[in-house]
Amino acid sequence: SAVISQKPSRDICQRGTSLTIQCQVDSQVTMMFWYRQQPGQSLTLIATANQGSEATYESGFVIDKFPISRPNLTFSTLTVSNMSPEDSSIYLCSVKRTGTSNNEQFFGPGTRLTVL
Amino acid sequence: EDKVVQSPLSLVVHEGDTVTLNCSYEVTNFRSLLWYKQEKKAPTFLFMLTSSGIEKKSGRLSSILDKKELFSILNITATQTGDSAVYLCAVSAGGTSYGKLTFGQGTILTVHP
């Protein structure tokens, strides 16, 4: 499995501010994804982070609210912009390894965000 | 729209019991079904299933997929308090959805000593 780290692990933010979450993988991966898990809910895919191009967003998520960068095959950032209490969630990055023909995916440790 | 439904939503058992968790799905262009264990924040990968009828086993955990009836089960035998967690089922599709996971609601398992 890939070793995935995320920073910060948790944060408490004021409404109206923005937070950037970093995801670092120990090896090159083909695909990186960002998920959100709202309190008491399951995981929902926000977007696929594409290396060198704009991310692909799922229905209900837009670039202005969740800008994503992926400058190389081992690193991505997700920004939660103009936050409101409804953005309080766990944010998780996941990766699919390069060279595998299957769909095993591994998750980072997550970032617990609380918006006041 | 792809859909994954897990049952039961919660389960309380005592140590030593055997539990069966269920996952049914509706997905276009199915590729695989994955099981995860989530204790705090990060889901931990358990199994990936792609073929019907082939059991995957790891210690006290096992899982099997039925692609005809569109469901999977996760069995845990001789449960321990450390098995207490949320168990998530997810499906992966191909085509334009390649690599994306659609998750079920999860089953909250509580194992009492």
Coordinates of C-alpha atoms in Angstrom, one line a residue:
Chain A
S1 CA 0.0 0.0 0.0
A2 CA 1.0 3.6 -0.4
V3 CA 2.0 5.8 2.5
I4 CA -0.1 8.9 2.5
S5 CA 0.2 11.9 4.8
Q6 CA -2.1 14.8 5.1
K7 CA -1.6 18.2 6.8
P8 CA -3.1 19.6 8.9
S9 CA -4.7 16.6 10.8
R10 CA -7.3 18.9 12.2
D11 CA -8.2 22.6 12.4
I12 CA -10.8 24.9 13.8
C13 CA -11.5 27.9 11.5
Q14 CA -13.7 30.9 11.5
R15 CA -16.5 31.3 8.9
G16 CA -15.5 33.2 5.8
T17 CA -11.8 32.1 5.9
S18 CA -10.1 29.5 3.7
L19 CA -8.0 26.4 4.5
T20 CA -5.6 24.5 2.3
I21 CA -5.1 20.8 3.0
Q22 CA -2.1 19.0 1.7
C23 CA -1.8 15.4 0.6
Q24 CA 1.6 13.8 0.1
V25 CA 2.2 10.2 -1.2
D26 CA 5.5 8.3 -0.8
S27 CA 5.5 7.1 -4.4
Q28 CA 4.0 8.1 -7.8
V29 CA 0.4 7.4 -8.2
T30 CA -1.9 7.5 -11.2
M31 CA -4.9 8.9 -9.6
M32 CA -5.6 11.1 -6.6
F33 CA -9.1 11.9 -5.2
W34 CA -10.5 14.1 -2.6
Y35 CA -13.5 12.9 -0.5
R36 CA -15.6 14.6 2.2
Q37 CA -17.3 12.9 5.1
Q38 CA -19.8 15.1 6.9
P39 CA -20.7 14.2 10.5
G40 CA -22.6 10.9 10.7
Q41 CA -22.4 10.4 6.9
S42 CA -20.5 8.3 4.5
L43 CA -17.8 9.4 2.1
T44 CA -18.7 11.6 -0.9
L45 CA -16.3 12.2 -3.7
I46 CA -15.5 15.9 -4.3
A47 CA -13.2 15.6 -7.3
T48 CA -10.4 13.8 -9.1
A49 CA -7.1 15.7 -8.9
N50 CA -5.5 15.6 -12.4
Q51 CA -1.8 16.1 -12.7
G52 CA -1.0 19.2 -14.7
S53 CA -4.6 20.1 -15.5
E54 CA -7.8 21.2 -13.9
A55 CA -9.5 18.8 -11.5
T56 CA -12.7 17.0 -12.4
Y57 CA -15.5 17.8 -10.0
E58 CA -18.5 15.8 -9.1
S59 CA -22.0 17.1 -9.2
G60 CA -22.6 19.6 -6.4
F61 CA -18.9 20.6 -6.0
V62 CA -17.4 23.6 -7.9
I63 CA -13.9 24.8 -8.4
D64 CA -14.5 28.2 -6.8
K65 CA -15.4 26.6 -3.5
F66 CA -12.9 23.7 -3.6
P67 CA -9.9 24.6 -5.8
I68 CA -7.5 21.7 -6.2
S69 CA -3.9 21.6 -7.3
R70 CA -1.8 18.6 -8.4
P71 CA 1.6 19.8 -9.5
N72 CA 3.1 16.3 -9.7
L73 CA 2.4 12.6 -9.2
T74 CA 2.9 12.6 -5.5
F75 CA 1.3 15.8 -4.2
S76 CA -2.1 17.5 -4.2
T77 CA -3.8 20.3 -2.3
L78 CA -7.5 20.9 -1.6
T79 CA -8.6 24.4 -0.5
V80 CA -12.0 24.9 1.2
S81 CA -12.9 28.5 0.4
N82 CA -15.1 31.0 2.2
M83 CA -16.0 28.4 4.8
S84 CA -19.3 28.1 6.6
P85 CA -20.3 25.7 9.4
E86 CA -21.7 23.3 6.8
D87 CA -18.2 22.7 5.6
S88 CA -17.3 21.0 8.9
S89 CA -16.3 17.6 7.8
I90 CA -13.4 15.1 7.5
Y91 CA -11.6 15.7 4.3
L92 CA -9.7 12.7 2.9
C93 CA -7.4 12.2 0.0
S94 CA -7.1 8.8 -1.6
V95 CA -4.8 7.3 -4.2
K96 CA -4.7 4.6 -6.8
R97 CA -1.2 3.3 -7.5
T98 CA 0.5 3.5 -10.8
G99 CA 0.8 0.2 -12.7
T100 CA -1.9 -1.7 -11.0
S101 CA -4.7 -3.2 -13.1
N102 CA -7.1 -3.2 -10.2
N103 CA -8.9 -0.6 -8.3
E104 CA -7.3 -0.9 -4.8
Q105 CA -7.5 2.6 -3.3
F106 CA -5.9 3.8 -0.1
F107 CA -6.8 6.7 2.1
G108 CA -4.8 9.3 3.9
P109 CA -5.3 9.9 7.6
G110 CA -7.8 12.7 7.0
T111 CA -8.2 16.3 8.1
R112 CA -10.9 17.0 10.6
L113 CA -12.2 20.6 9.9
T114 CA -14.5 22.5 12.3
V115 CA -15.9 25.8 11.1
L116 CA -17.3 28.1 13.8
Chain B
E1 CA -26.8 7.0 -10.7
D2 CA -24.6 4.4 -8.9
K3 CA -26.0 3.2 -5.6
V4 CA -24.6 1.2 -2.7
V5 CA -26.8 0.1 0.3
Q6 CA -25.4 -1.5 3.4
S7 CA -27.3 -3.4 6.1
P8 CA -27.7 -3.4 9.0
L9 CA -26.9 0.3 9.7
S10 CA -25.8 -0.7 13.2
L11 CA -25.1 -3.9 15.1
V12 CA -24.3 -4.6 18.7
V13 CA -22.8 -8.0 19.6
H14 CA -20.7 -9.6 22.3
E15 CA -17.1 -10.8 22.0
G16 CA -17.0 -14.2 20.3
D17 CA -20.1 -13.7 18.2
T18 CA -20.0 -14.0 14.4
V19 CA -21.4 -11.2 12.3
T20 CA -22.4 -10.8 8.7
L21 CA -22.5 -7.4 7.1
N22 CA -24.3 -6.9 3.8
C23 CA -23.7 -4.7 0.8
S24 CA -25.9 -4.5 -2.3
Y25 CA -25.2 -2.3 -5.2
E26 CA -26.5 -0.9 -8.5
V27 CA -23.7 0.4 -10.7
T28 CA -23.2 0.9 -14.4
N29 CA -20.0 -0.8 -15.7
F30 CA -19.0 -2.5 -12.5
R31 CA -15.3 -3.1 -11.9
S32 CA -14.8 -4.0 -8.3
L33 CA -16.3 -3.9 -4.8
L34 CA -14.1 -2.8 -1.8
W35 CA -14.5 -3.1 1.9
Y36 CA -13.0 -0.7 4.4
K37 CA -12.8 -0.4 8.2
Q38 CA -13.0 3.1 9.6
E39 CA -12.2 3.6 13.3
K40 CA -11.3 7.3 13.6
K41 CA -10.8 9.2 10.4
A42 CA -9.0 7.2 7.7
P43 CA -10.7 4.1 6.2
T44 CA -8.4 1.1 6.2
F45 CA -8.5 -1.1 3.2
L46 CA -9.7 -4.7 3.9
F47 CA -10.7 -6.4 0.6
M48 CA -11.2 -5.8 -3.0
L49 CA -13.5 -8.2 -4.9
T50 CA -13.8 -8.5 -8.6
S51 CA -15.0 -12.1 -9.3
S52 CA -18.1 -13.9 -8.1
G53 CA -17.9 -16.8 -5.7
I54 CA -14.2 -16.4 -4.8
E55 CA -13.8 -15.8 -1.1
K56 CA -11.2 -13.4 0.2
K57 CA -9.9 -14.2 3.7
S58 CA -7.7 -12.4 6.2
G59 CA -7.6 -13.8 9.6
R60 CA -11.1 -13.7 11.1
L61 CA -12.5 -11.6 8.3
S62 CA -13.8 -13.0 5.0
S63 CA -15.8 -11.6 2.1
I64 CA -17.4 -12.8 -1.0
L65 CA -19.1 -11.2 -4.0
D66 CA -22.2 -12.3 -6.0
K67 CA -22.2 -10.4 -9.3
K68 CA -25.4 -12.0 -10.4
E69 CA -27.4 -10.9 -7.4
L70 CA -25.3 -7.7 -7.0
F71 CA -24.3 -8.0 -3.4
S72 CA -21.4 -8.8 -1.1
I73 CA -21.1 -10.0 2.5
L74 CA -18.3 -9.4 5.0
N75 CA -18.1 -12.0 7.7
I76 CA -16.2 -11.5 11.0
T77 CA -15.9 -14.6 13.2
A78 CA -15.0 -14.7 16.9
T79 CA -15.4 -10.9 17.2
Q80 CA -13.2 -8.9 19.5
T81 CA -13.7 -5.4 21.0
G82 CA -11.0 -4.2 18.5
D83 CA -13.4 -5.0 15.7
S84 CA -15.7 -2.1 16.8
A85 CA -15.7 0.3 13.9
V86 CA -17.7 1.5 10.9
Y87 CA -17.4 -0.9 8.0
L88 CA -17.8 0.7 4.6
C89 CA -18.6 -0.9 1.3
A90 CA -17.7 0.9 -1.9
V91 CA -18.0 0.1 -5.6
S92 CA -15.8 1.1 -8.4
A93 CA -17.0 1.5 -12.0
G94 CA -15.2 1.8 -15.3
G95 CA -15.7 4.1 -18.3
T96 CA -16.0 7.8 -17.4
S97 CA -16.3 6.9 -13.7
Y98 CA -13.0 5.0 -13.7
G99 CA -11.3 5.1 -10.3
K100 CA -14.1 6.8 -8.5
L101 CA -15.6 5.0 -5.5
T102 CA -19.3 5.2 -4.5
F103 CA -19.7 4.4 -0.8
G104 CA -22.6 2.9 1.2
Q105 CA -23.8 4.5 4.4
G106 CA -21.7 2.1 6.5
T107 CA -22.5 -0.4 9.2
I108 CA -21.6 0.7 12.8
L109 CA -20.4 -2.4 14.6
T110 CA -20.1 -2.4 18.4
V111 CA -18.5 -5.4 20.1
H112 CA -19.0 -5.5 23.9
P113 CA -16.7 -7.5 26.1

